[in-house]
Coordinates of C-alpha atoms and ligand atoms in Angstrom, one line a residue:
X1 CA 62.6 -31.4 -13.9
X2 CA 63.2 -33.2 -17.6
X3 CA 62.7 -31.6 -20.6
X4 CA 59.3 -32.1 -22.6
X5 CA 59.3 -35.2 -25.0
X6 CA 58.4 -32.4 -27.8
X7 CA 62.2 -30.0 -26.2
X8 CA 64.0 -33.6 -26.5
X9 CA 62.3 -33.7 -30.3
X10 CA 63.6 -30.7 -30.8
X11 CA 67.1 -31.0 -28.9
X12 CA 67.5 -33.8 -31.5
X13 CA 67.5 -32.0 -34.6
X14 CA 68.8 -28.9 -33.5
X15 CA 72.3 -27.2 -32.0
X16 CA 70.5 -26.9 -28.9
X17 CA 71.4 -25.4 -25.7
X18 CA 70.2 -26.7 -22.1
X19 CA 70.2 -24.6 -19.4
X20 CA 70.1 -26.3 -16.3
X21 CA 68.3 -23.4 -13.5
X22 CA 69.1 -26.3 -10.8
X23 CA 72.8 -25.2 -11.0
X24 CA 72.4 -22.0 -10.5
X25 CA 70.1 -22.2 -7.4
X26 CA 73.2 -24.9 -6.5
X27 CA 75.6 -21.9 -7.0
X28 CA 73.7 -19.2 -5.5
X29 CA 74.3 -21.6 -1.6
X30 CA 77.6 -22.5 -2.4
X31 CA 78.4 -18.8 -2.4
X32 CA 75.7 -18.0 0.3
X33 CA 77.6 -20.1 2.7
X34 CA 80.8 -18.1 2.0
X35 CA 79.8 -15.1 3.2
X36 CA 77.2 -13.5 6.0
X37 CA 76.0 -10.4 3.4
X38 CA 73.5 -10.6 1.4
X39 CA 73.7 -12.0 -2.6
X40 CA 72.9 -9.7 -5.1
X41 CA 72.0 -11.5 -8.5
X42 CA 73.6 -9.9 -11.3
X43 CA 71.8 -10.8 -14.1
X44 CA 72.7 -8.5 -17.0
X45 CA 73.8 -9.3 -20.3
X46 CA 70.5 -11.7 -20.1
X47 CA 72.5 -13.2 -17.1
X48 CA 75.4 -14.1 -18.9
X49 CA 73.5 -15.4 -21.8
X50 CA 71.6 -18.4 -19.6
X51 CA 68.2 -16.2 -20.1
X52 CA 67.5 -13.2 -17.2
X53 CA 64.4 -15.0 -16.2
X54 CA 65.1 -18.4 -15.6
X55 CA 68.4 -17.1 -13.8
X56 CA 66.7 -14.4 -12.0
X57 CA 63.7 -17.3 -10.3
X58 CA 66.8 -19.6 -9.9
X59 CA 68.8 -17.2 -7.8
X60 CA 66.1 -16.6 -5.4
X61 CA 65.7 -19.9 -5.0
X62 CA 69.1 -20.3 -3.5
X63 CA 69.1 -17.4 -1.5
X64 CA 69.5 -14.3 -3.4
X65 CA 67.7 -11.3 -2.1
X66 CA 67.8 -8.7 -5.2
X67 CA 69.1 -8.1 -8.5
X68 CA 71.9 -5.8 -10.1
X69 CA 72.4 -5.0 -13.7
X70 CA 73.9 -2.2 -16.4
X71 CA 70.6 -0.5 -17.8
X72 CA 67.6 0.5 -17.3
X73 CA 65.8 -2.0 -19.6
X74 CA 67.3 -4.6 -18.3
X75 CA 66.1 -3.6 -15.1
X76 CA 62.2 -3.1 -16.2
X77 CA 62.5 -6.5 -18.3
X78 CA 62.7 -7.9 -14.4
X79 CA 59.6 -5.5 -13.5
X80 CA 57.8 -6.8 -16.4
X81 CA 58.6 -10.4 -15.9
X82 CA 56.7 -9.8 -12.5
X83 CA 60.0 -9.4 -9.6
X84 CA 59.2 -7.1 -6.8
X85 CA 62.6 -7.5 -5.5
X86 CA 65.6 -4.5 -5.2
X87 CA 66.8 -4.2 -8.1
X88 CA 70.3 -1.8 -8.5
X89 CA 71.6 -0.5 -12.4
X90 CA 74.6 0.9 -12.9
X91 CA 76.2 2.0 -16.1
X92 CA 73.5 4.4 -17.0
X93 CA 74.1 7.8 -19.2
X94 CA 73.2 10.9 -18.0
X95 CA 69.7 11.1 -19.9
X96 CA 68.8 7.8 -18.9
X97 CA 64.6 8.0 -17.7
X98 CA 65.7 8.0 -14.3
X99 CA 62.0 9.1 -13.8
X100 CA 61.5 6.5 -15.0
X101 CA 63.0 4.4 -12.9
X102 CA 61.9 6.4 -9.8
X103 CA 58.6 5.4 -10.8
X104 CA 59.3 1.5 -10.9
X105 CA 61.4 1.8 -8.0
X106 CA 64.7 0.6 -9.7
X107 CA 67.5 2.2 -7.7
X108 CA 70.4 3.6 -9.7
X109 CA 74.7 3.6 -9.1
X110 CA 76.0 7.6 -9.0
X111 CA 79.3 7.6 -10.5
X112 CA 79.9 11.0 -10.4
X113 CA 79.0 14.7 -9.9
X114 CA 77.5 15.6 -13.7
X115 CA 75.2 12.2 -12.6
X116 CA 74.1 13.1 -9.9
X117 CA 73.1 16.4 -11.3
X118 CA 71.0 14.8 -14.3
X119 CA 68.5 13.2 -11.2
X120 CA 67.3 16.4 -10.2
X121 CA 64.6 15.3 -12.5
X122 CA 63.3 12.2 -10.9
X123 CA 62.5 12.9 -7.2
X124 CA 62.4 10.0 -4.7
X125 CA 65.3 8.1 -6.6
X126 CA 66.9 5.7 -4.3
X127 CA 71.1 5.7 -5.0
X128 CA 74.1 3.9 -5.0
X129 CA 77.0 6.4 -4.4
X130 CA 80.1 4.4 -6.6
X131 CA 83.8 4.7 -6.0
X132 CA 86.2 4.0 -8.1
X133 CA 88.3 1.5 -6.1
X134 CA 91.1 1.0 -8.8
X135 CA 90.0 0.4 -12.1
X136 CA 89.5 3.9 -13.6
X137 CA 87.3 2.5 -15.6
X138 CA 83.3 3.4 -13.8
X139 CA 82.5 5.4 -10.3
X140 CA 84.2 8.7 -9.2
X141 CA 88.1 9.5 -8.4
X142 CA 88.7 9.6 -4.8
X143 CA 89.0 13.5 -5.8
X144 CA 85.5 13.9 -6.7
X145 CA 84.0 11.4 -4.0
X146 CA 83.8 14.3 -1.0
X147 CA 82.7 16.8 -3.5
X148 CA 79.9 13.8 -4.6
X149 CA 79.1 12.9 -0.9
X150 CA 78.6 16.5 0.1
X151 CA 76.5 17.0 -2.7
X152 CA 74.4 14.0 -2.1
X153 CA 73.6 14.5 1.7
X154 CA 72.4 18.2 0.5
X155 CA 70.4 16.9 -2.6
X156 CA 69.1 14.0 0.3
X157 CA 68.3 16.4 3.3
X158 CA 66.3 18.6 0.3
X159 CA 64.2 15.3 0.2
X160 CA 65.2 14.6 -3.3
X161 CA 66.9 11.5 -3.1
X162 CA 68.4 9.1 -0.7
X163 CA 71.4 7.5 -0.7
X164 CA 71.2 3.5 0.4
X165 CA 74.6 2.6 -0.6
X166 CA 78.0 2.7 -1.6
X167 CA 79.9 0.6 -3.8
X168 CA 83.4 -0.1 -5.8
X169 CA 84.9 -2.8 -7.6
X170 CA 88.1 -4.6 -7.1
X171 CA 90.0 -5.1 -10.2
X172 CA 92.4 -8.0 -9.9
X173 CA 89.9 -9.9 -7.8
X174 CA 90.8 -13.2 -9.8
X175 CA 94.3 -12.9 -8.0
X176 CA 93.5 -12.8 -4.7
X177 CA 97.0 -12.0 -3.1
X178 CA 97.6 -9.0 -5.3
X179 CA 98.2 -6.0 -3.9
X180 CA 95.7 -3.7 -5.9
X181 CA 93.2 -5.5 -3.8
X182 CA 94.2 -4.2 -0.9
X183 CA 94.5 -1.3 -2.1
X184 CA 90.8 -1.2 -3.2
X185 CA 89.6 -2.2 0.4
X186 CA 91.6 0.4 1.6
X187 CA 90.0 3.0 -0.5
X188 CA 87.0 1.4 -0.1
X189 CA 86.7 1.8 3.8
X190 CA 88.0 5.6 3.2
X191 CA 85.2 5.9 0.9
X192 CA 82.2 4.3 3.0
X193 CA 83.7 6.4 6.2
X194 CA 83.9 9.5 4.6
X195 CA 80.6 9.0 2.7
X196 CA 79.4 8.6 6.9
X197 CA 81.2 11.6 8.3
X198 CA 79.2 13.7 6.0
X199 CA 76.3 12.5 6.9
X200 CA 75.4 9.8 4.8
X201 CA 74.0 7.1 6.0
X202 CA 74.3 3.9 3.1
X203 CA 73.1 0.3 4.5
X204 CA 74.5 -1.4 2.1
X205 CA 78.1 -1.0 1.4
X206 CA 79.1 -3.8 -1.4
X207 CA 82.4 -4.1 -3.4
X208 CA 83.0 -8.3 -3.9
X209 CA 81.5 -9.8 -7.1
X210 CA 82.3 -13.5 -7.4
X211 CA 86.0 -13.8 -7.2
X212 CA 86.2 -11.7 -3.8
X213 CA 83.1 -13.3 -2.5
X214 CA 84.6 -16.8 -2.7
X215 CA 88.5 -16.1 -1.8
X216 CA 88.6 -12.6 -0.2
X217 CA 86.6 -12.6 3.0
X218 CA 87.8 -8.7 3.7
X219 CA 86.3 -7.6 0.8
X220 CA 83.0 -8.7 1.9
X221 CA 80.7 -6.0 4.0
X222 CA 77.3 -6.0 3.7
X223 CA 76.6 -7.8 0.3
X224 CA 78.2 -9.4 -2.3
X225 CA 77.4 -8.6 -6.3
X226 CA 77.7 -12.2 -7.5
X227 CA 77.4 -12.7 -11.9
X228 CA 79.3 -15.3 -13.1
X229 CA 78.9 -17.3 -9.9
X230 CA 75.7 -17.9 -10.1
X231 CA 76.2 -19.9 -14.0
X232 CA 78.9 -21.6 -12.4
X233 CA 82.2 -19.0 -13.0
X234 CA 84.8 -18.6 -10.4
X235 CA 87.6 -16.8 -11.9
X236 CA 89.4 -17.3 -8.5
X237 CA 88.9 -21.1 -8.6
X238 CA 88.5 -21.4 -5.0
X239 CA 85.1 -23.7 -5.3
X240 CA 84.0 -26.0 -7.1
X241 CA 80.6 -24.3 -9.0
X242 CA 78.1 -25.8 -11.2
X243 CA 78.4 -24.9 -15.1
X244 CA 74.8 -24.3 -16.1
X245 CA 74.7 -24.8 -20.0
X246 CA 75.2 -28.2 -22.1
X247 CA 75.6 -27.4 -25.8
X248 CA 74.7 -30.3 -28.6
X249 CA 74.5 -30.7 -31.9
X250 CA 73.5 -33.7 -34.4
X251 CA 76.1 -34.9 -37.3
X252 CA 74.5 -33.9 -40.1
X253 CA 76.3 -35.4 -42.8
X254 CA 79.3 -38.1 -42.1
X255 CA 81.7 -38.8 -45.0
X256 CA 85.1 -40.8 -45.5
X257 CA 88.2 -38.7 -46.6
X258 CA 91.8 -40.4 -47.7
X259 CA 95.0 -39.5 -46.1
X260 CA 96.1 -36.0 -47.9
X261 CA 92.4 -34.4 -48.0
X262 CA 92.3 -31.2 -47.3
X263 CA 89.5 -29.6 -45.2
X264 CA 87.4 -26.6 -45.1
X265 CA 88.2 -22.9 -46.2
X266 CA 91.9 -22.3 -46.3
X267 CA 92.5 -25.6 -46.1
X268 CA 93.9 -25.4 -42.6
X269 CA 93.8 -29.1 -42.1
X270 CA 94.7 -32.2 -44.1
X271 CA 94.0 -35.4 -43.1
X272 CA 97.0 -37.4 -42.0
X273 CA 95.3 -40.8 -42.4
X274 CA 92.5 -42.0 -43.9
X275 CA 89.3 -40.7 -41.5
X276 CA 85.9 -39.9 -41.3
X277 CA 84.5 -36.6 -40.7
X278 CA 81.1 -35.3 -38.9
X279 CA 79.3 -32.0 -39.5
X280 CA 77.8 -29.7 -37.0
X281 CA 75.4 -27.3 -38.0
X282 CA 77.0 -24.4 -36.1
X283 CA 79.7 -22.0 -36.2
X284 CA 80.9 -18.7 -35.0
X285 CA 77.6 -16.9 -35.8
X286 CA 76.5 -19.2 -32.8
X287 CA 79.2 -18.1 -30.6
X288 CA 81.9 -20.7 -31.1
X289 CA 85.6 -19.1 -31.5
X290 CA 86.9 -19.1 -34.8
X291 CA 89.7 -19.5 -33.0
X292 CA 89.5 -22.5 -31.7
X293 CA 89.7 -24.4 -35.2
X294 CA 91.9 -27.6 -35.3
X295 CA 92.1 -27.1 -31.0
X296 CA 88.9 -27.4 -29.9
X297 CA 87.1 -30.7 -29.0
X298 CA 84.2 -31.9 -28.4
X299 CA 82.8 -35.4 -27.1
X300 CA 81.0 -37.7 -29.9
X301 CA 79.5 -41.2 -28.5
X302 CA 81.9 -40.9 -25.0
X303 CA 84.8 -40.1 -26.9
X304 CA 86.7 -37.1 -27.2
X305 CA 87.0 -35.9 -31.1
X306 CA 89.1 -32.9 -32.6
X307 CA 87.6 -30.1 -34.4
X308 CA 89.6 -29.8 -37.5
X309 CA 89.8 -27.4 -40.7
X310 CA 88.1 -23.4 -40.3
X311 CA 84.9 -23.2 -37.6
X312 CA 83.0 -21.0 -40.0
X313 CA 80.5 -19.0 -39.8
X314 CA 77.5 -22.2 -39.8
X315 CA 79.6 -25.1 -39.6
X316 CA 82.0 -27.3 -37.4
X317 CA 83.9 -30.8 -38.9
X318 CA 84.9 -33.2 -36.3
X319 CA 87.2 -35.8 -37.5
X320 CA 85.7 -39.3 -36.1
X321 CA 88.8 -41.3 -36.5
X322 CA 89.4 -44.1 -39.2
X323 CA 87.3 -46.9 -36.9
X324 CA 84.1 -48.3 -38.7
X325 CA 81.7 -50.5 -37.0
X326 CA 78.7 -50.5 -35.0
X327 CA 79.5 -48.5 -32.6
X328 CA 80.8 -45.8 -34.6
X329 CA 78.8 -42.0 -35.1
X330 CA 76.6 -42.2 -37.6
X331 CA 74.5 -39.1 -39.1
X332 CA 71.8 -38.0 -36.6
X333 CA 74.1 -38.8 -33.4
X334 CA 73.9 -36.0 -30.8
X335 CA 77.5 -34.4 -30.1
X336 CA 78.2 -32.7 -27.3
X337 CA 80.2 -29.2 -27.7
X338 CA 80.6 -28.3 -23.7
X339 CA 78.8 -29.2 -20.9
X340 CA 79.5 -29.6 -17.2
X341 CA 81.9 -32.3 -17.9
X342 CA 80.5 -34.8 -15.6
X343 CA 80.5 -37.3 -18.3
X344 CA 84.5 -35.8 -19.5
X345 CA 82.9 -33.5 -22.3
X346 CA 84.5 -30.4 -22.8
X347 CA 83.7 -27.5 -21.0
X348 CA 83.1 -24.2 -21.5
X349 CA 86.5 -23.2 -19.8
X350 CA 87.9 -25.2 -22.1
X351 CA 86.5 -23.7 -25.1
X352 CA 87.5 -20.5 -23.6
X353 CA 91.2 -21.9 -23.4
X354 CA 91.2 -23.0 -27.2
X355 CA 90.0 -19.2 -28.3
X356 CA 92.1 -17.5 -25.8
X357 CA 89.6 -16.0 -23.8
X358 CA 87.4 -15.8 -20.8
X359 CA 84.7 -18.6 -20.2
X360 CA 82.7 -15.5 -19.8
X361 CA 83.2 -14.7 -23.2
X362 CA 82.0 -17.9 -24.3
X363 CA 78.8 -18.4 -22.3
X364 CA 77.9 -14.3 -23.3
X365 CA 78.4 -14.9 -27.0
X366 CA 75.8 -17.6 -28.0
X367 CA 74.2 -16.7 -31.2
X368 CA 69.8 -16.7 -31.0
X369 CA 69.9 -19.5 -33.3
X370 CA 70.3 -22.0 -31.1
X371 CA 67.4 -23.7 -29.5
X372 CA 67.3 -23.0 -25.8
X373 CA 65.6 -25.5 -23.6
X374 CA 65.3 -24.7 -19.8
X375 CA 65.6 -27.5 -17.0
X376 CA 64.8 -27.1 -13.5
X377 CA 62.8 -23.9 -14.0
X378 CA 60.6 -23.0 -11.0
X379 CA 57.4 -21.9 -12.0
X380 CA 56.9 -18.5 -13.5
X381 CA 56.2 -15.1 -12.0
X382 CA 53.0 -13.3 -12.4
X383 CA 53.5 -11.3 -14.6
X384 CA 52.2 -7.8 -14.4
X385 CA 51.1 -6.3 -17.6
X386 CA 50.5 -2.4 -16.5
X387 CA 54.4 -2.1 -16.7
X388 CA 54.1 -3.2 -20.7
X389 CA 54.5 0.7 -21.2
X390 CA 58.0 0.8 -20.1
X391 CA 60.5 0.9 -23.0
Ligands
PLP401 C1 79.4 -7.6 -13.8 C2 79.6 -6.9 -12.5 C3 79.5 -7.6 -11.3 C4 79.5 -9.1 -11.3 O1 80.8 -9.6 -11.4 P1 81.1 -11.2 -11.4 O2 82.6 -11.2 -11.4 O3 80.6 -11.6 -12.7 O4 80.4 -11.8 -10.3 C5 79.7 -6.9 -10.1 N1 79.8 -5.6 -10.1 C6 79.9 -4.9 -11.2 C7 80.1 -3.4 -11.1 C8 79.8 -5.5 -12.5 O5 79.8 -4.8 -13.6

């Protein structure tokens, strides 16, 4: 599906970001076929700033079965937007509206003994039990697990909950020969089993998110918690997935500088040669790395073109090189900030190289200014407007 002639309109005159749904369904089978479990969606942080909806009908599309994210409102903006699918949230504080999400049939991660307690007030919850499996950073110590698992098969044979799974998270995943991986399996299985030997009895036991799913075939079991995969992330760089999001901007303004100007605040650039320079109407409240000043590049009329002088807070200055002609940029050309790089634009990894950082970093931190346009959208849900209640 192409844009609307009125999107392109718009597209022209604005920073404009194009999120391409067509990838992620792409993505969601590439990673499919790596594994027999079943793909969780994980689309929080308005799956990873590509927009939960579009992401959410996208990943069904390519096989996805349910969703996962880190709060509650995340999880009844999904019920709202009209998915009847599983949906799993982790990450919740104790005084969360569990009953809340009892009543919408949102099933919740236990990561500990004090959270389990804090359910007692929302009968029929369907649960997670998590481990920690290495991180010490969410789910509960190996210590507290059998204390947790009792607990939970007594709170489940009282009919007050049930317990549908257990899950962990592996944290050097994006190295897949490191030991702490195997160590997390390890504690993983012990986990799952003893979770069984007192009488629990979890169908889903999940622990890969993208990285393990696509190079780690041990971590697998019964489903895999894919995020960044599905916009096109693979941390382990074992396959080849489909960035999502193309970024452009028009020149604004182009003006000629002499050799020895200096450019922008601080002046952390001169000009080493007579040039021109192009203006993009966006900076770092849009999400592009200060950082990245005089390293990033971007791609201006199939050429590559440095960023030069401070990204501040609104704008970016490209120098366009000394050339004059017909051929040259001219005010009103579209530039291209990152893309897939089929067409050897930068990409977002790239980016996320220039600012030191993660590509997820990059994709999660695009400001609401920019105009979003979504391609290859399937049509929308119904959507079902007794849930407009829910906070
Ligand atoms: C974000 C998250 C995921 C998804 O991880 P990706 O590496 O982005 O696929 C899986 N599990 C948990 C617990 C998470 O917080």
């Amino acid at each position: 599906m192409t844009p609307s002639p009125a999107a392109v309109d718009a597209a022209g005159s604005l920073p404009t970001l194009v999120i391409d749904t067509a990838a992620v369904t792409a993505n969601v089978r590439t990673i499919g076929a790596a594994t027999s479990g079943e793909v969780m969606a994980v689309v929080k942080a308005d799956a990873f700033g590509h927009g939960t909806v579009a992401v959410a009908h996208a990943s069904l599309a390519g096989g996805a079965t349910r969703f996962g994210v880190t709060n509650l409102a995340e999880a009844f903006d999904l019920r709202m937007a009209g998915f009847t699918e599983r949906i799993l949230s982790w990450l919740n504080p104790t005084d969360a509206d569990f009953a809340a999400a009892a009543a919408h049939g949102i099933e919740v991660a236990v990561p500990g003994l004090s959270h389990l307690a804090a359910l007692r007030t929302a009968p029929g919850l369907r649960v997670h039990l998590q481990l920690d499996t290495g991180m010490a950073r969410d789910g509960a110590t190996p210590e507290e697990w059998v204390a947790l698992c009792r607990e939970a098969a007594t709170a489940e044979a009282a009919g007050l909950l049930s317990v549908v799974g257990v899950m962990g998270h592996l944290p050097c995943a994006d190295r897949p020969g490191d030991l702490a991986n195997e160590e997390g399996r390890a504690r993983f299985a012990w986990g799952l089993r003893t979770a069984q030997e007192l009488g629990l009895t979890p169908a889903d036991h999940h622990l890969a998110a993208t990285a393990a799913t696509l190079s780690d075939p041990a971590s697998h079991h019964s489903m895999s918690r894919i995020g960044a995969g599905l916009v096109g992330i693979d941390e382990s760089r074992s396959v080849r997935l489909r960035p999502a999001l193309t970024l452009t901007a028009p020149l604004v303004q182009v003006r000629r500088i002499t050799a020895g100007t200096s450019v922008g605040y601080g002046h952390s650039w001169e000009a080493p040669r007579d040039t021109r320079l192009g203006l993009l109407a966006l900076g770092y409240a849009d999400g592009l790395p200060r950082l990245a000043s005089n390293r990033a590049e971007v791609m201006v009329a199939h050429r590559r073109r440095p960023v030069v002088g401070r990204i501040s807070m609104d704008m970016t200055i490209v120098d366009l090189g000394p050339e004059d002609g017909p051929d040259e940029a001219q005010e009103g050309d579209l530039v291209t900030v990152f893309g897939p790089g089929d067409a050897g634009e930068p990409s977002a990894a790239e980016w996320a190289d220039w600012a030191e950082t993660l590509e997820h970093e990059i994709v999660t931190g695009l400001g609401p200014r920019l105009h979003r346009i979504t391609v290859g959208e399937p049509p929308a849900a119904p959507t079902r407007p007794t849930l407009t209640r829910i906070r």
